CSV table of C-alpha atoms in Angstrom, one decimal:
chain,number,residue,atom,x,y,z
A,273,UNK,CA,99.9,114.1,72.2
A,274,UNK,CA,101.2,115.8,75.2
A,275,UNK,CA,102.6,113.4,77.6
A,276,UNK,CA,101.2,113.9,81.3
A,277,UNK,CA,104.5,113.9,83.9
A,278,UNK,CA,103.5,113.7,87.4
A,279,UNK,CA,106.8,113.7,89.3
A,280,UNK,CA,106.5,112.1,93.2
A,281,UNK,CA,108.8,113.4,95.9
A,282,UNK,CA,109.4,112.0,99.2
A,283,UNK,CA,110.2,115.9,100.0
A,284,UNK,CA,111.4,115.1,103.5
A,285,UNK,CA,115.3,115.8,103.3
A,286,UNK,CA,114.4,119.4,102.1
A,287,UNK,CA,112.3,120.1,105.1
A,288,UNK,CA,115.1,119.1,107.5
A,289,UNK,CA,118.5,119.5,106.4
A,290,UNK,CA,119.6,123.2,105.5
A,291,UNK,CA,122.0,121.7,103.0
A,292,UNK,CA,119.7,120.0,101.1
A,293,UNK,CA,117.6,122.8,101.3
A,294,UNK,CA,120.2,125.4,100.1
A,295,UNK,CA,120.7,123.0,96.9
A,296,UNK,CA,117.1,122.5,96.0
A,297,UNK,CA,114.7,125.6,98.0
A,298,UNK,CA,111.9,124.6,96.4
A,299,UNK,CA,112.5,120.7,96.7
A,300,UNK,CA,113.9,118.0,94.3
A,301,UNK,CA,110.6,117.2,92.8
A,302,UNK,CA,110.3,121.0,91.7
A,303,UNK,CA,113.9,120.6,90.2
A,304,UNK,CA,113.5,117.3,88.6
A,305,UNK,CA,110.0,118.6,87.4
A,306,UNK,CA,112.0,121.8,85.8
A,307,UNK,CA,114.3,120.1,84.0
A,308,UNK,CA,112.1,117.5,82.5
A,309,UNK,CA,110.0,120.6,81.1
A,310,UNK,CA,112.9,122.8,80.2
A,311,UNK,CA,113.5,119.5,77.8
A,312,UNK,CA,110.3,118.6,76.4
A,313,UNK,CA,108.4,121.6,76.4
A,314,UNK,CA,105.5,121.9,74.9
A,315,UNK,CA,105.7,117.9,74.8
A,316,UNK,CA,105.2,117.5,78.5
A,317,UNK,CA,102.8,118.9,81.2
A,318,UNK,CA,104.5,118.0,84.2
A,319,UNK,CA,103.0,118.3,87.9
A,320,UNK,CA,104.4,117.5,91.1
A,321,UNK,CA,103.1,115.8,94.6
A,322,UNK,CA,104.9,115.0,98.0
A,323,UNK,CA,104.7,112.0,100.6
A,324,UNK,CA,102.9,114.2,102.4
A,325,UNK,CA,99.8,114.4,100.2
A,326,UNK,CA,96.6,113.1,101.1
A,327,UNK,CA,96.7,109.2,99.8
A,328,UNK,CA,100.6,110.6,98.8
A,329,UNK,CA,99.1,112.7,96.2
A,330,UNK,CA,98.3,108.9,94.1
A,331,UNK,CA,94.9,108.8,93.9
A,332,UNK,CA,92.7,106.8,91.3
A,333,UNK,CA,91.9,109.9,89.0
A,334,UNK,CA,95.2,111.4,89.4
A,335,UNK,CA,97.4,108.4,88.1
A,336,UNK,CA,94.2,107.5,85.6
A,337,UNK,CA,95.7,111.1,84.0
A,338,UNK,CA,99.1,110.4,84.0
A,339,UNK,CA,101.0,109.1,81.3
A,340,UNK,CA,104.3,108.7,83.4
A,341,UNK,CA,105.1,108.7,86.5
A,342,UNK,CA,108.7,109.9,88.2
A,343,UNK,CA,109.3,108.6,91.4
A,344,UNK,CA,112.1,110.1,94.1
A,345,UNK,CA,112.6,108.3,97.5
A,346,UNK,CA,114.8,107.8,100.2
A,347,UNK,CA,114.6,108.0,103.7
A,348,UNK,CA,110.2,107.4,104.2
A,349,UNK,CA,110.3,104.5,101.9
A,350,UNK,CA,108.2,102.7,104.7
A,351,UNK,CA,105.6,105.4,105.0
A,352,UNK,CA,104.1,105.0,101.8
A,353,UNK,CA,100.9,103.3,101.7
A,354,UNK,CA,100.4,99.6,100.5
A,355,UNK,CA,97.3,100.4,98.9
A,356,UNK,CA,98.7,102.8,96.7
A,357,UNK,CA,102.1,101.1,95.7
A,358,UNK,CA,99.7,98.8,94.7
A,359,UNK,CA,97.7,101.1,93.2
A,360,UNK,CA,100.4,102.2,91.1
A,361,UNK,CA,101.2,98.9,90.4
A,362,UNK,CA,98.4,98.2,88.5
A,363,UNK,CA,98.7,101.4,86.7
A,364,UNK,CA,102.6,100.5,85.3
A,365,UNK,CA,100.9,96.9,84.6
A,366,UNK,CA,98.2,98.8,82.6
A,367,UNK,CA,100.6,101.2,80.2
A,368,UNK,CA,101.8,103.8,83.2
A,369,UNK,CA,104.9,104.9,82.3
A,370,UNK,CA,107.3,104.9,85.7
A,371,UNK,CA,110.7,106.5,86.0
A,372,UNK,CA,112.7,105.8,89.4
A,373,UNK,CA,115.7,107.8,90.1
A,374,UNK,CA,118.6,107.1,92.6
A,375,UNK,CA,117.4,105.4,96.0
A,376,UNK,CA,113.9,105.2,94.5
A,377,UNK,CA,115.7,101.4,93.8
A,378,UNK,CA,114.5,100.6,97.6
A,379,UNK,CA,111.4,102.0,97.0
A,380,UNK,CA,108.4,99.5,97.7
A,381,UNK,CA,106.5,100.0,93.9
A,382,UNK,CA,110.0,99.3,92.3
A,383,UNK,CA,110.7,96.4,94.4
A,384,UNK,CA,107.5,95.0,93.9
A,385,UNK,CA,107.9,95.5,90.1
A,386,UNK,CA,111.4,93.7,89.6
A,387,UNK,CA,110.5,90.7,92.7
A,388,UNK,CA,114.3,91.2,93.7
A,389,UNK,CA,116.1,93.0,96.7
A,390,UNK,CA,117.2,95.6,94.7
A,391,UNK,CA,119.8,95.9,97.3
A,392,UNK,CA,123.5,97.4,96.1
A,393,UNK,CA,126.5,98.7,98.0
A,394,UNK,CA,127.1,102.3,98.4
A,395,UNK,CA,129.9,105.0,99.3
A,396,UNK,CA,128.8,109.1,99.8
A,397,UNK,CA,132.4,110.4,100.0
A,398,UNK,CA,132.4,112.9,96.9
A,399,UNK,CA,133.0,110.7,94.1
A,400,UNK,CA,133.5,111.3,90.4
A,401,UNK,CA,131.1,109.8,88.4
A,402,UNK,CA,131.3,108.6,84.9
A,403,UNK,CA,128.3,107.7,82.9
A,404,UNK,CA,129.2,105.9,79.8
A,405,UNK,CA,126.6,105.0,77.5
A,406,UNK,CA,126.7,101.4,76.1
A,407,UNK,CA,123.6,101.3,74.1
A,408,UNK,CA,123.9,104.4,71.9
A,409,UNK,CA,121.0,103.8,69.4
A,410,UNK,CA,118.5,103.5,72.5
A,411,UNK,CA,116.8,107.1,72.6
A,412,UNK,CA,117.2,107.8,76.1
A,413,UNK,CA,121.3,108.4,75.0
A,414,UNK,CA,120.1,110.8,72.7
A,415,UNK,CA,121.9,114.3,72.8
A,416,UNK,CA,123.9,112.8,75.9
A,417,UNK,CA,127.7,113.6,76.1
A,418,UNK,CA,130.0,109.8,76.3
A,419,UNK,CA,130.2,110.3,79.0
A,420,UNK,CA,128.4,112.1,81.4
A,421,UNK,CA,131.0,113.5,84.4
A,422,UNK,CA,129.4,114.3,87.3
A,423,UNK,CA,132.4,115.8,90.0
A,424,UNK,CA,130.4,114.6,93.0
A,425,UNK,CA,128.2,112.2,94.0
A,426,UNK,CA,127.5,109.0,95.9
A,427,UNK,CA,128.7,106.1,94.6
A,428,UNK,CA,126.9,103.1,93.6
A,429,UNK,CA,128.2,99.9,93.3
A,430,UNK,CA,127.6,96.3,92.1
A,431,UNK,CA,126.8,94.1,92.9
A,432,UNK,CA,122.5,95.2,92.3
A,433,UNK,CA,119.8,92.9,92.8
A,434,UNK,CA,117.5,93.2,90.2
A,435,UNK,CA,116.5,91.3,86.9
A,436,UNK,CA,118.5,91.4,83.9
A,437,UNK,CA,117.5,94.5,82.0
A,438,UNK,CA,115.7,94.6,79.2
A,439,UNK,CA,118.2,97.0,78.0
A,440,UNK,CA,121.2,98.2,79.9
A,441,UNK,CA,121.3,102.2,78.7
A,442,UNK,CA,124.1,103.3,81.0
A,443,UNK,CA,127.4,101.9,83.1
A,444,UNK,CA,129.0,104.4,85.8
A,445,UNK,CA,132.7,104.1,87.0
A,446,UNK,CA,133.7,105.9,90.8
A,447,UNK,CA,136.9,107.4,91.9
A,448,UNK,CA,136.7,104.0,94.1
A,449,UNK,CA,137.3,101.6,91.3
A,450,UNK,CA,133.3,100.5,91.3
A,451,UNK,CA,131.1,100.2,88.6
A,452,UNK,CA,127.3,100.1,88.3
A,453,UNK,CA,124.7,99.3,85.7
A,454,UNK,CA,122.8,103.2,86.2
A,455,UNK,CA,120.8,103.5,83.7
A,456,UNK,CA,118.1,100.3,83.1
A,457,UNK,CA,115.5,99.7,81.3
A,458,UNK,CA,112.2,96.8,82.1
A,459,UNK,CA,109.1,96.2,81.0
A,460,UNK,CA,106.2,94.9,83.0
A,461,UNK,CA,102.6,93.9,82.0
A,462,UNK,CA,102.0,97.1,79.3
A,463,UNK,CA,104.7,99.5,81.5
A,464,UNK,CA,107.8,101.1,79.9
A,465,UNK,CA,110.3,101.1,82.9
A,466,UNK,CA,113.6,103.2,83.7
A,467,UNK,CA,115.7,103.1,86.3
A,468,UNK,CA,118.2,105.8,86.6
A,469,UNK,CA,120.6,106.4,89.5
A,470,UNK,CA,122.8,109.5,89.7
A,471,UNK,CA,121.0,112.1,91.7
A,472,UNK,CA,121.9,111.8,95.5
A,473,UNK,CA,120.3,114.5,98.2
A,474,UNK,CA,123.5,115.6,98.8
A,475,UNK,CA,124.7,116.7,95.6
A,476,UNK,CA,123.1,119.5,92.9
A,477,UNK,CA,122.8,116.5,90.4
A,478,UNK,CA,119.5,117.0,89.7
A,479,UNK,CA,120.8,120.6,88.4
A,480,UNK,CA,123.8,119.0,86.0
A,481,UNK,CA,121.9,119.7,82.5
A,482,UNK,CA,123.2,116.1,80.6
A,483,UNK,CA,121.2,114.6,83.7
A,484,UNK,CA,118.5,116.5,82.9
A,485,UNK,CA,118.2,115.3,79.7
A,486,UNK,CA,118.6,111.5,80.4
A,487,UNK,CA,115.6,111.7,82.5
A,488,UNK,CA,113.5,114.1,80.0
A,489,UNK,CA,114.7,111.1,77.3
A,490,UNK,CA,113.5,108.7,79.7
A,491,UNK,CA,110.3,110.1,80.4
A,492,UNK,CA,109.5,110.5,76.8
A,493,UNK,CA,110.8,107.0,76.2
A,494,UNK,CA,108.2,105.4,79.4
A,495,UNK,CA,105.5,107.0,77.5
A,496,UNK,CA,103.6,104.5,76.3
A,497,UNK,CA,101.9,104.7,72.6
A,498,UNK,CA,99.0,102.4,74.1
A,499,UNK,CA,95.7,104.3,73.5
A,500,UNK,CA,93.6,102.5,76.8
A,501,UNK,CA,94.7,101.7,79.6
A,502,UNK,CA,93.5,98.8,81.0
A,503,UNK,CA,94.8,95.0,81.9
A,504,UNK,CA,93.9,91.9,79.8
A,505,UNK,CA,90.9,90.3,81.1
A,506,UNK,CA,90.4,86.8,81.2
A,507,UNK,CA,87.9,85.3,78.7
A,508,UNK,CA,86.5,82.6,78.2
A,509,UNK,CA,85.6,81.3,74.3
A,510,UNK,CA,82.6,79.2,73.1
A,511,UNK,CA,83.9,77.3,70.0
A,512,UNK,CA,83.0,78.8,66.6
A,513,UNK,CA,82.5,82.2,69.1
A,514,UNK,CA,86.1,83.3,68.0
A,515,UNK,CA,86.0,86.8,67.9
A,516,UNK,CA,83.7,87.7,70.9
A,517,UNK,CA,85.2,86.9,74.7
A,518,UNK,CA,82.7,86.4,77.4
A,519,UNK,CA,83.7,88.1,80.7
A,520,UNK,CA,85.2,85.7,83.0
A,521,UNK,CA,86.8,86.7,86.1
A,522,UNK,CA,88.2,83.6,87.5
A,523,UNK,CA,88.0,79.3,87.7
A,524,UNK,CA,85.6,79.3,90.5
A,525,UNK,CA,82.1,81.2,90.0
A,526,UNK,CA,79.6,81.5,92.8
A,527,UNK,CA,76.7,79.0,93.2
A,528,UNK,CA,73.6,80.1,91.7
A,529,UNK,CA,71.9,79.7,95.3
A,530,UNK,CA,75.4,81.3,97.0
């Protein structure tokens, strides 16, 4: 089965920095989107949507069609909607596969999903970064060089509030001494999660081909092999009626005269 990609971009650094712009002219959601196809291939059909995009381009049919989700934010973090962050919520709780790269870890959908901070410390002086891969079997290290150098970026640094991992992929080191669990993996409700950091504005990371292919791993790795998508209802059992739940929505019904 082809696995539907819809990659989110907050798109707003492009539109008003010329340096961003000269590193990614058609926007980091185009770039991330490229590389994730260049990757997969015939694997993936992968679209893109902006901030900007009426209901942020996150409606009810489009998320019902996608299989994972790739979310880049930064600076508008606030400007997304409620409704959909819980919207999407629901979706990663259902089997939506969700990627979040870099500052997407302040993003309101992945703070909601990990009930932390997610709050780190941070540097953007050029740094080296190392990405060393501590979990080689896991398949979003597959075809990855040990490690990954990146020449510049911004540093990332623990101390990170989230929940332990389900699986800790990736470690970075910085010219500063720092290190930083980048590469995580969760799992909430029926939702394959992975967070993955390098990939600052600033810096062509986004173009650096091993990056590239973590996040086309990781996308193909979110994919869930769930055939419907839909939460667990609640049910309620007559005995000897084992094998056929009654629809029950909650511990208080409605008076018959209500």
């Amino acid at each position: 089965m082809t696995i539907r990609v819809l990659v989110w971009g907050e798109n707003r650094h492009e539109q008003i920095e010329p340096h961003v712009a000269e590193i990614y002219p058609d926007g980091m959601h185009a770039t991330i989107a490229a590389g994730i196809s260049d990757n997969l291939g015939a694997d993936a059909s992968v679209s893109t949507t902006t901030l900007d995009e009426p209901e942020h381009g996150l409606t009810e049919e489009v998320l019902a069609r996608t299989d994972v989700l790739v979310w880049w934010g930064h600076a508008a973090h606030g400007e997304v909607d409620d409704a959909v962050v819980d919207r999407v919520y629901q979706h990663v709780l259902s089997g939506m596969g969700l990627v979040v790269l870099h500052s997407g870890h302040w993003s309101k959908i992945f703070g909601k999903l990990m009930g932390t901070s997610c709050t780190l410390r941070w540097r953007s002086e050029q740094d080296r970064e190392l990405v060393w891969t501590v979990d080689p079997t896991h398949p979003i290290a597959q075809g990855v060089p040990h490690p990954i150098v990146i020449e510049q970026q911004e540093m990332y640094g623990e101390f990170f509030d989230i929940p332990v991992p389900d699986e800790l992929v990736f470690v970075s080191s910085f010219s500063g001494g720092e290190v930083f669990r980048s590469g995580c993996t969760f799992r909430r409700g029926h939702g394959r999660i992975f967070y993955f950091s390098p990939g600052d504005q600033d810096y062509p990371v986004y173009h650096h081909k091993d990056i590239r292919k973590v996040i086309a791993n990781g996308v193909a790795w979110a994919n869930s092999d769930r055939p419907e998508r839909a939460l667990p209802t609640l049910l309620r059992y007559e005995t000897g009626d084992f094998f056929n739940g009654h629809g029950y929505s909650g511990p208080i019904e409605e008076p018959a005269d209500a």
